[in-house]
Short mmCIF file of C-alpha atoms in Angstrom, two decimals:
data_model
loop_
_atom_site.label_atom_id
_atom_site.label_comp_id
_atom_site.label_asym_id
_atom_site.label_seq_id
_atom_site.Cartn_x
_atom_site.Cartn_y
_atom_site.Cartn_z
CA UNK A 3 228.53 -25.78 68.56
CA UNK A 4 229.60 -22.85 66.41
CA UNK A 5 227.66 -19.61 66.08
CA UNK A 6 224.68 -20.91 68.01
CA UNK A 7 221.62 -18.76 68.37
CA UNK A 8 222.32 -16.89 71.62
CA UNK A 9 219.95 -14.07 72.45
CA UNK A 10 221.57 -13.00 75.69
CA UNK A 11 224.15 -13.98 78.32
CA UNK A 12 223.64 -16.93 80.58
CA UNK A 13 224.26 -16.22 84.24
CA UNK A 14 223.49 -19.55 85.88
CA UNK A 15 223.54 -23.20 84.93
CA UNK A 16 220.35 -25.19 85.04
CA UNK A 17 219.39 -28.79 85.56
CA UNK A 18 216.73 -31.00 84.03
CA UNK A 19 213.76 -32.21 86.06
CA UNK A 20 210.93 -34.62 85.55
CA UNK A 21 208.02 -33.96 83.25
CA UNK A 22 207.86 -30.53 81.73
CA UNK A 23 210.12 -28.89 84.32
CA UNK A 24 213.41 -28.98 82.49
CA UNK A 25 215.36 -26.28 84.16
CA UNK A 26 215.90 -24.01 87.14
CA UNK A 27 214.20 -20.65 87.28
CA UNK A 28 216.77 -18.76 85.27
CA UNK A 29 215.33 -15.84 83.33
CA UNK A 30 218.36 -15.58 81.04
CA UNK A 31 218.25 -18.81 79.08
CA UNK A 32 218.93 -19.16 75.38
CA UNK A 33 216.95 -21.40 73.06
CA UNK A 34 219.84 -23.85 72.48
CA UNK A 35 219.95 -24.52 76.24
CA UNK A 36 216.24 -25.21 76.39
CA UNK A 37 216.24 -27.29 73.23
CA UNK A 38 218.85 -29.74 74.47
CA UNK A 39 216.96 -30.74 77.62
CA UNK A 40 214.87 -33.89 77.82
CA UNK A 41 211.98 -32.01 79.40
CA UNK A 42 211.76 -29.52 76.57
CA UNK A 43 211.86 -32.28 73.97
CA UNK A 44 209.13 -34.19 75.82
CA UNK A 45 206.89 -31.10 75.75
CA UNK A 46 206.92 -31.09 71.94
CA UNK A 47 205.01 -34.02 70.52
CA UNK A 48 206.26 -35.19 67.16
CA UNK A 49 204.06 -33.91 64.33
CA UNK A 50 201.87 -36.36 62.49
CA UNK A 51 202.72 -36.92 58.82
CA UNK A 52 201.05 -34.23 56.74
CA UNK A 53 201.33 -33.03 53.16
CA UNK A 54 199.48 -29.95 51.99
CA UNK A 55 198.11 -31.12 48.65
CA UNK A 56 196.71 -27.73 47.66
CA UNK A 57 199.04 -24.95 48.83
CA UNK A 58 198.01 -21.41 47.96
CA UNK A 59 201.56 -20.14 47.62
CA UNK A 60 204.87 -21.16 46.15
CA UNK A 61 208.36 -21.99 47.33
CA UNK A 62 210.92 -19.35 46.40
CA UNK A 63 214.67 -18.81 46.46
CA UNK A 64 216.19 -15.86 48.32
CA UNK A 65 219.45 -14.56 46.88
CA UNK A 66 222.21 -13.96 49.42
CA UNK A 67 225.45 -12.39 48.24
CA UNK A 68 228.42 -14.68 48.86
CA UNK A 69 226.29 -17.46 50.36
CA UNK A 70 224.01 -20.25 49.28
CA UNK A 71 220.50 -19.02 48.49
CA UNK A 72 217.89 -19.02 51.22
CA UNK A 73 214.44 -20.57 50.99
CA UNK A 74 210.94 -19.38 51.79
CA UNK A 75 207.27 -19.95 51.02
CA UNK A 76 205.23 -16.97 49.84
CA UNK A 77 201.55 -16.25 49.26
CA UNK A 78 200.76 -12.99 47.48
CA UNK A 79 197.60 -10.94 47.82
CA UNK A 80 195.43 -10.76 44.69
CA UNK A 81 195.59 -6.97 44.84
CA UNK A 82 198.98 -5.25 45.24
CA UNK A 83 199.73 -4.36 48.86
CA UNK A 84 202.64 -3.24 50.99
CA UNK A 85 201.41 -5.33 53.92
CA UNK A 86 203.57 -8.33 54.79
CA UNK A 87 203.59 -10.99 57.49
CA UNK A 88 206.94 -12.67 58.11
CA UNK A 89 206.20 -16.14 59.54
CA UNK A 90 208.81 -18.06 61.56
CA UNK A 91 208.55 -21.81 61.98
CA UNK A 92 208.81 -24.00 65.07
CA UNK A 93 211.88 -26.08 65.81
CA UNK A 94 210.63 -28.70 63.33
CA UNK A 95 211.47 -26.43 60.40
CA UNK A 96 209.39 -25.08 57.53
CA UNK A 97 207.01 -28.01 57.15
CA UNK A 98 203.58 -28.14 55.54
CA UNK A 99 201.88 -27.32 58.84
CA UNK A 100 203.58 -23.92 58.74
CA UNK A 101 202.77 -23.47 55.06
CA UNK A 102 199.13 -24.22 55.79
CA UNK A 103 199.12 -21.72 58.66
CA UNK A 104 200.66 -19.10 56.36
CA UNK A 105 197.94 -19.83 53.80
CA UNK A 106 195.30 -19.45 56.49
CA UNK A 107 196.62 -16.05 57.57
CA UNK A 108 196.67 -14.73 54.02
CA UNK A 109 193.21 -16.07 53.17
CA UNK A 110 191.68 -14.70 56.36
CA UNK A 111 193.18 -11.22 56.07
CA UNK A 112 193.20 -10.87 52.30
CA UNK A 113 195.05 -7.57 51.98
CA UNK A 114 198.42 -8.98 52.95
CA UNK A 115 201.32 -10.94 51.51
CA UNK A 116 202.73 -13.71 53.69
CA UNK A 117 206.24 -15.12 53.57
CA UNK A 118 207.24 -18.12 55.71
CA UNK A 119 211.00 -17.95 56.08
CA UNK A 120 213.08 -21.11 56.26
CA UNK A 121 215.88 -20.72 58.81
CA UNK A 122 216.99 -24.36 58.40
CA UNK A 123 217.86 -24.22 54.69
CA UNK A 124 215.31 -26.81 53.64
CA UNK A 125 215.89 -29.24 56.50
CA UNK A 126 212.83 -30.51 58.37
CA UNK A 127 212.78 -32.59 61.55
CA UNK A 128 210.30 -35.39 62.20
CA UNK A 129 211.48 -36.27 65.70
CA UNK A 130 212.71 -34.39 68.75
CA UNK A 131 216.35 -35.44 68.41
CA UNK A 132 216.57 -34.05 64.89
CA UNK A 133 214.75 -30.88 65.98
CA UNK A 134 217.20 -30.43 68.85
CA UNK A 135 220.13 -30.68 66.47
CA UNK A 136 218.68 -28.27 63.93
CA UNK A 137 217.66 -25.58 66.39
CA UNK A 138 220.63 -25.77 68.75
CA UNK A 139 223.19 -25.78 65.94
CA UNK A 140 221.63 -22.94 64.00
CA UNK A 141 224.22 -20.51 62.64
CA UNK A 142 223.08 -17.14 63.95
CA UNK A 143 224.80 -15.14 61.22
CA UNK A 144 223.31 -17.37 58.52
CA UNK A 145 219.82 -16.99 59.98
CA UNK A 146 220.15 -13.22 59.99
CA UNK A 147 221.40 -13.26 56.41
CA UNK A 148 218.30 -15.22 55.41
CA UNK A 149 216.02 -12.70 57.13
CA UNK A 150 217.83 -9.80 55.47
CA UNK A 151 217.46 -11.53 52.11
CA UNK A 152 213.71 -11.75 52.75
CA UNK A 153 213.69 -8.03 53.48
CA UNK A 154 215.47 -7.43 50.17
CA UNK A 155 212.92 -9.66 48.45
CA UNK A 156 209.88 -7.70 49.67
CA UNK A 157 211.51 -4.33 49.02
CA UNK A 158 211.55 -0.97 50.75
CA UNK A 159 208.72 0.97 52.37
CA UNK A 160 206.78 -2.14 53.35
CA UNK A 161 204.64 -2.67 56.44
CA UNK A 162 205.83 -5.83 58.16
CA UNK A 163 204.47 -7.79 61.10
CA UNK A 164 206.59 -10.76 62.20
CA UNK A 165 204.99 -13.82 63.80
CA UNK A 166 206.33 -17.11 65.11
CA UNK A 167 205.89 -19.95 67.58
CA UNK A 168 208.40 -21.13 70.21
CA UNK A 169 211.74 -21.24 68.33
CA UNK A 170 210.08 -19.00 65.76
CA UNK A 171 208.67 -16.76 68.47
CA UNK A 172 212.17 -15.73 69.48
CA UNK A 173 213.10 -15.19 65.85
CA UNK A 174 209.96 -13.12 65.30
CA UNK A 175 211.38 -10.63 67.78
CA UNK A 176 214.84 -10.74 66.21
CA UNK A 177 213.22 -10.19 62.82
CA UNK A 178 211.42 -7.09 64.09
CA UNK A 179 214.76 -5.74 65.29
CA UNK A 180 216.22 -6.26 61.81
CA UNK A 181 213.25 -4.77 59.98
CA UNK A 182 213.88 -1.21 61.16
CA UNK A 183 211.29 1.32 60.04
CA UNK A 184 209.40 -1.35 58.08
CA UNK A 185 208.35 -3.08 61.32
CA UNK A 186 204.79 -2.24 62.33
CA UNK A 187 204.19 -5.18 64.67
CA UNK A 188 205.60 -8.33 66.24
CA UNK A 189 203.77 -11.41 67.49
CA UNK A 190 205.65 -13.80 69.77
CA UNK A 191 204.12 -17.10 70.76
CA UNK A 192 206.13 -18.15 73.87
CA UNK A 193 209.48 -17.34 72.28
CA UNK A 194 212.73 -16.75 74.13
CA UNK A 195 212.88 -12.99 74.83
CA UNK A 196 215.59 -10.51 74.01
CA UNK A 197 216.65 -8.87 77.25
CA UNK A 198 219.28 -6.44 75.99
CA UNK A 199 217.58 -3.13 76.72
CA UNK A 200 219.81 -1.25 74.30
CA UNK A 201 218.72 -3.57 71.49
CA UNK A 202 215.08 -3.30 72.52
CA UNK A 203 215.34 0.49 72.33
CA UNK A 204 215.91 0.15 68.57
CA UNK A 205 212.52 -1.53 68.01
CA UNK A 206 210.20 0.54 65.83
CA UNK A 207 207.03 -1.39 66.68
CA UNK A 208 205.07 -2.71 69.63
CA UNK A 209 204.95 -6.37 70.68
CA UNK A 210 202.10 -8.80 71.22
CA UNK A 211 203.33 -11.62 73.43
CA UNK A 212 201.32 -14.85 73.76
CA UNK A 213 202.40 -17.00 76.71
CA UNK A 214 201.18 -19.98 78.76
CA UNK A 215 200.63 -20.05 82.51
CA UNK A 216 201.84 -23.66 82.76
CA UNK A 217 205.00 -23.11 80.73
CA UNK A 218 208.06 -24.30 82.65
CA UNK A 219 210.43 -23.04 79.94
CA UNK A 220 209.31 -19.55 78.96
CA UNK A 221 207.87 -19.09 82.41
CA UNK A 222 206.26 -16.17 84.22
CA UNK A 223 209.54 -14.97 85.71
CA UNK A 224 211.14 -14.82 82.27
CA UNK A 225 208.13 -13.04 80.80
CA UNK A 226 208.00 -10.59 83.71
CA UNK A 227 211.64 -9.66 83.21
CA UNK A 228 211.04 -9.28 79.49
CA UNK A 229 208.08 -6.96 80.05
CA UNK A 230 210.08 -4.87 82.51
CA UNK A 231 212.88 -4.52 79.98
CA UNK A 232 210.42 -3.59 77.23
CA UNK A 233 208.98 -0.86 79.41
CA UNK A 234 212.46 0.37 80.32
CA UNK A 235 213.23 0.52 76.60
CA UNK A 236 210.01 2.42 75.91
CA UNK A 237 208.51 -0.39 73.81
CA UNK A 238 204.73 -0.68 73.93
CA UNK A 239 203.61 -4.23 74.59
CA UNK A 240 200.61 -6.42 75.21
CA UNK A 241 201.29 -9.62 77.14
CA UNK A 242 198.54 -12.23 77.22
CA UNK A 243 198.68 -15.45 79.25
CA UNK A 244 196.55 -18.51 78.56
CA UNK A 245 195.78 -21.39 80.92
CA UNK A 246 197.76 -23.88 78.90
CA UNK A 247 201.12 -25.60 78.50
CA UNK A 248 204.09 -24.60 76.38
CA UNK A 249 203.55 -25.08 72.63
CA UNK A 250 199.77 -25.03 73.10
CA UNK A 251 199.17 -23.28 69.76
CA UNK A 252 201.99 -24.73 67.66
CA UNK A 253 200.66 -25.57 64.17
CA UNK A 254 202.55 -28.89 64.22
CA UNK A 255 201.34 -29.93 67.69
CA UNK A 256 199.03 -32.97 67.29
CA UNK A 257 197.48 -32.26 70.69
CA UNK A 258 197.32 -28.48 70.71
CA UNK A 259 194.92 -26.80 73.11
CA UNK A 260 191.95 -26.11 70.85
CA UNK A 261 190.24 -23.45 72.95
CA UNK A 262 193.41 -21.56 73.92
CA UNK A 263 194.63 -21.72 70.33
CA UNK A 264 191.33 -20.32 69.05
CA UNK A 265 191.29 -17.51 71.60
CA UNK A 266 194.90 -16.55 70.92
CA UNK A 267 194.33 -16.64 67.17
CA UNK A 268 191.40 -14.24 67.49
CA UNK A 269 193.59 -11.87 69.50
CA UNK A 270 196.35 -12.11 66.89
CA UNK A 271 193.91 -11.50 64.02
CA UNK A 272 192.58 -8.37 65.73
CA UNK A 273 196.15 -7.17 66.20
CA UNK A 274 197.05 -7.85 62.55
CA UNK A 275 193.93 -6.14 61.24
CA UNK A 276 194.77 -3.04 63.28
CA UNK A 277 198.31 -2.97 61.93
CA UNK A 278 197.18 -3.29 58.32
CA UNK A 279 194.10 -1.06 58.60
CA UNK A 280 195.57 1.86 56.66
#
């Protein structure tokens, strides 16, 4: 694989196990490693067919100098606002479940624009094998170019909160790092952390991390190390665990944990309202 999405160095190999336990307790795993294990794939049920017949937003093209254009889905506030949510999809890609979730966020908050960024260049997976290939073979430089093109699209002096689930949770954090002074918040749903303290020191916002107690992939040891590194870097953070499994709140999950998803969503909405209060 070329230019795979590697957030940090890997210090130990890991082995697959039965059920959801796919790996050894290594707190320095990258998403491509997790994605290619049978246990991780088994923990992500294939999404049911769904087409959003009445989307509130529109698909747009993002211009990237010297590269093919990027893609995104955007919903604009009725009244002009500098508030933006950057939404990052699961390993299935930017499907209509994500578009619907983006619509929901915009409708609920009102005074915000929402852009769901497509890191897979229009490709969407319907099964785990395809999702493994898309996420593990992601070109890191290309993904960052797409995010930067989204930043160019929204313009300067904006107030941005990034948000994503699983694969997108990790990219929500990377997005916040790229946003610079425009970043006012970051929501990570059980995403692979960034553990480079020097990089974390450049963050201009705090982090809300949503994690699951029964997650054998982004487990408590990994989250604990992440929180320690955030504190070392001087980054304010709120880490919330829910009694649930990995992917419990994924929009595309046909058997998501209803109660944990609702509770986490309420926490996220409170966080977003605080960030966009002024």
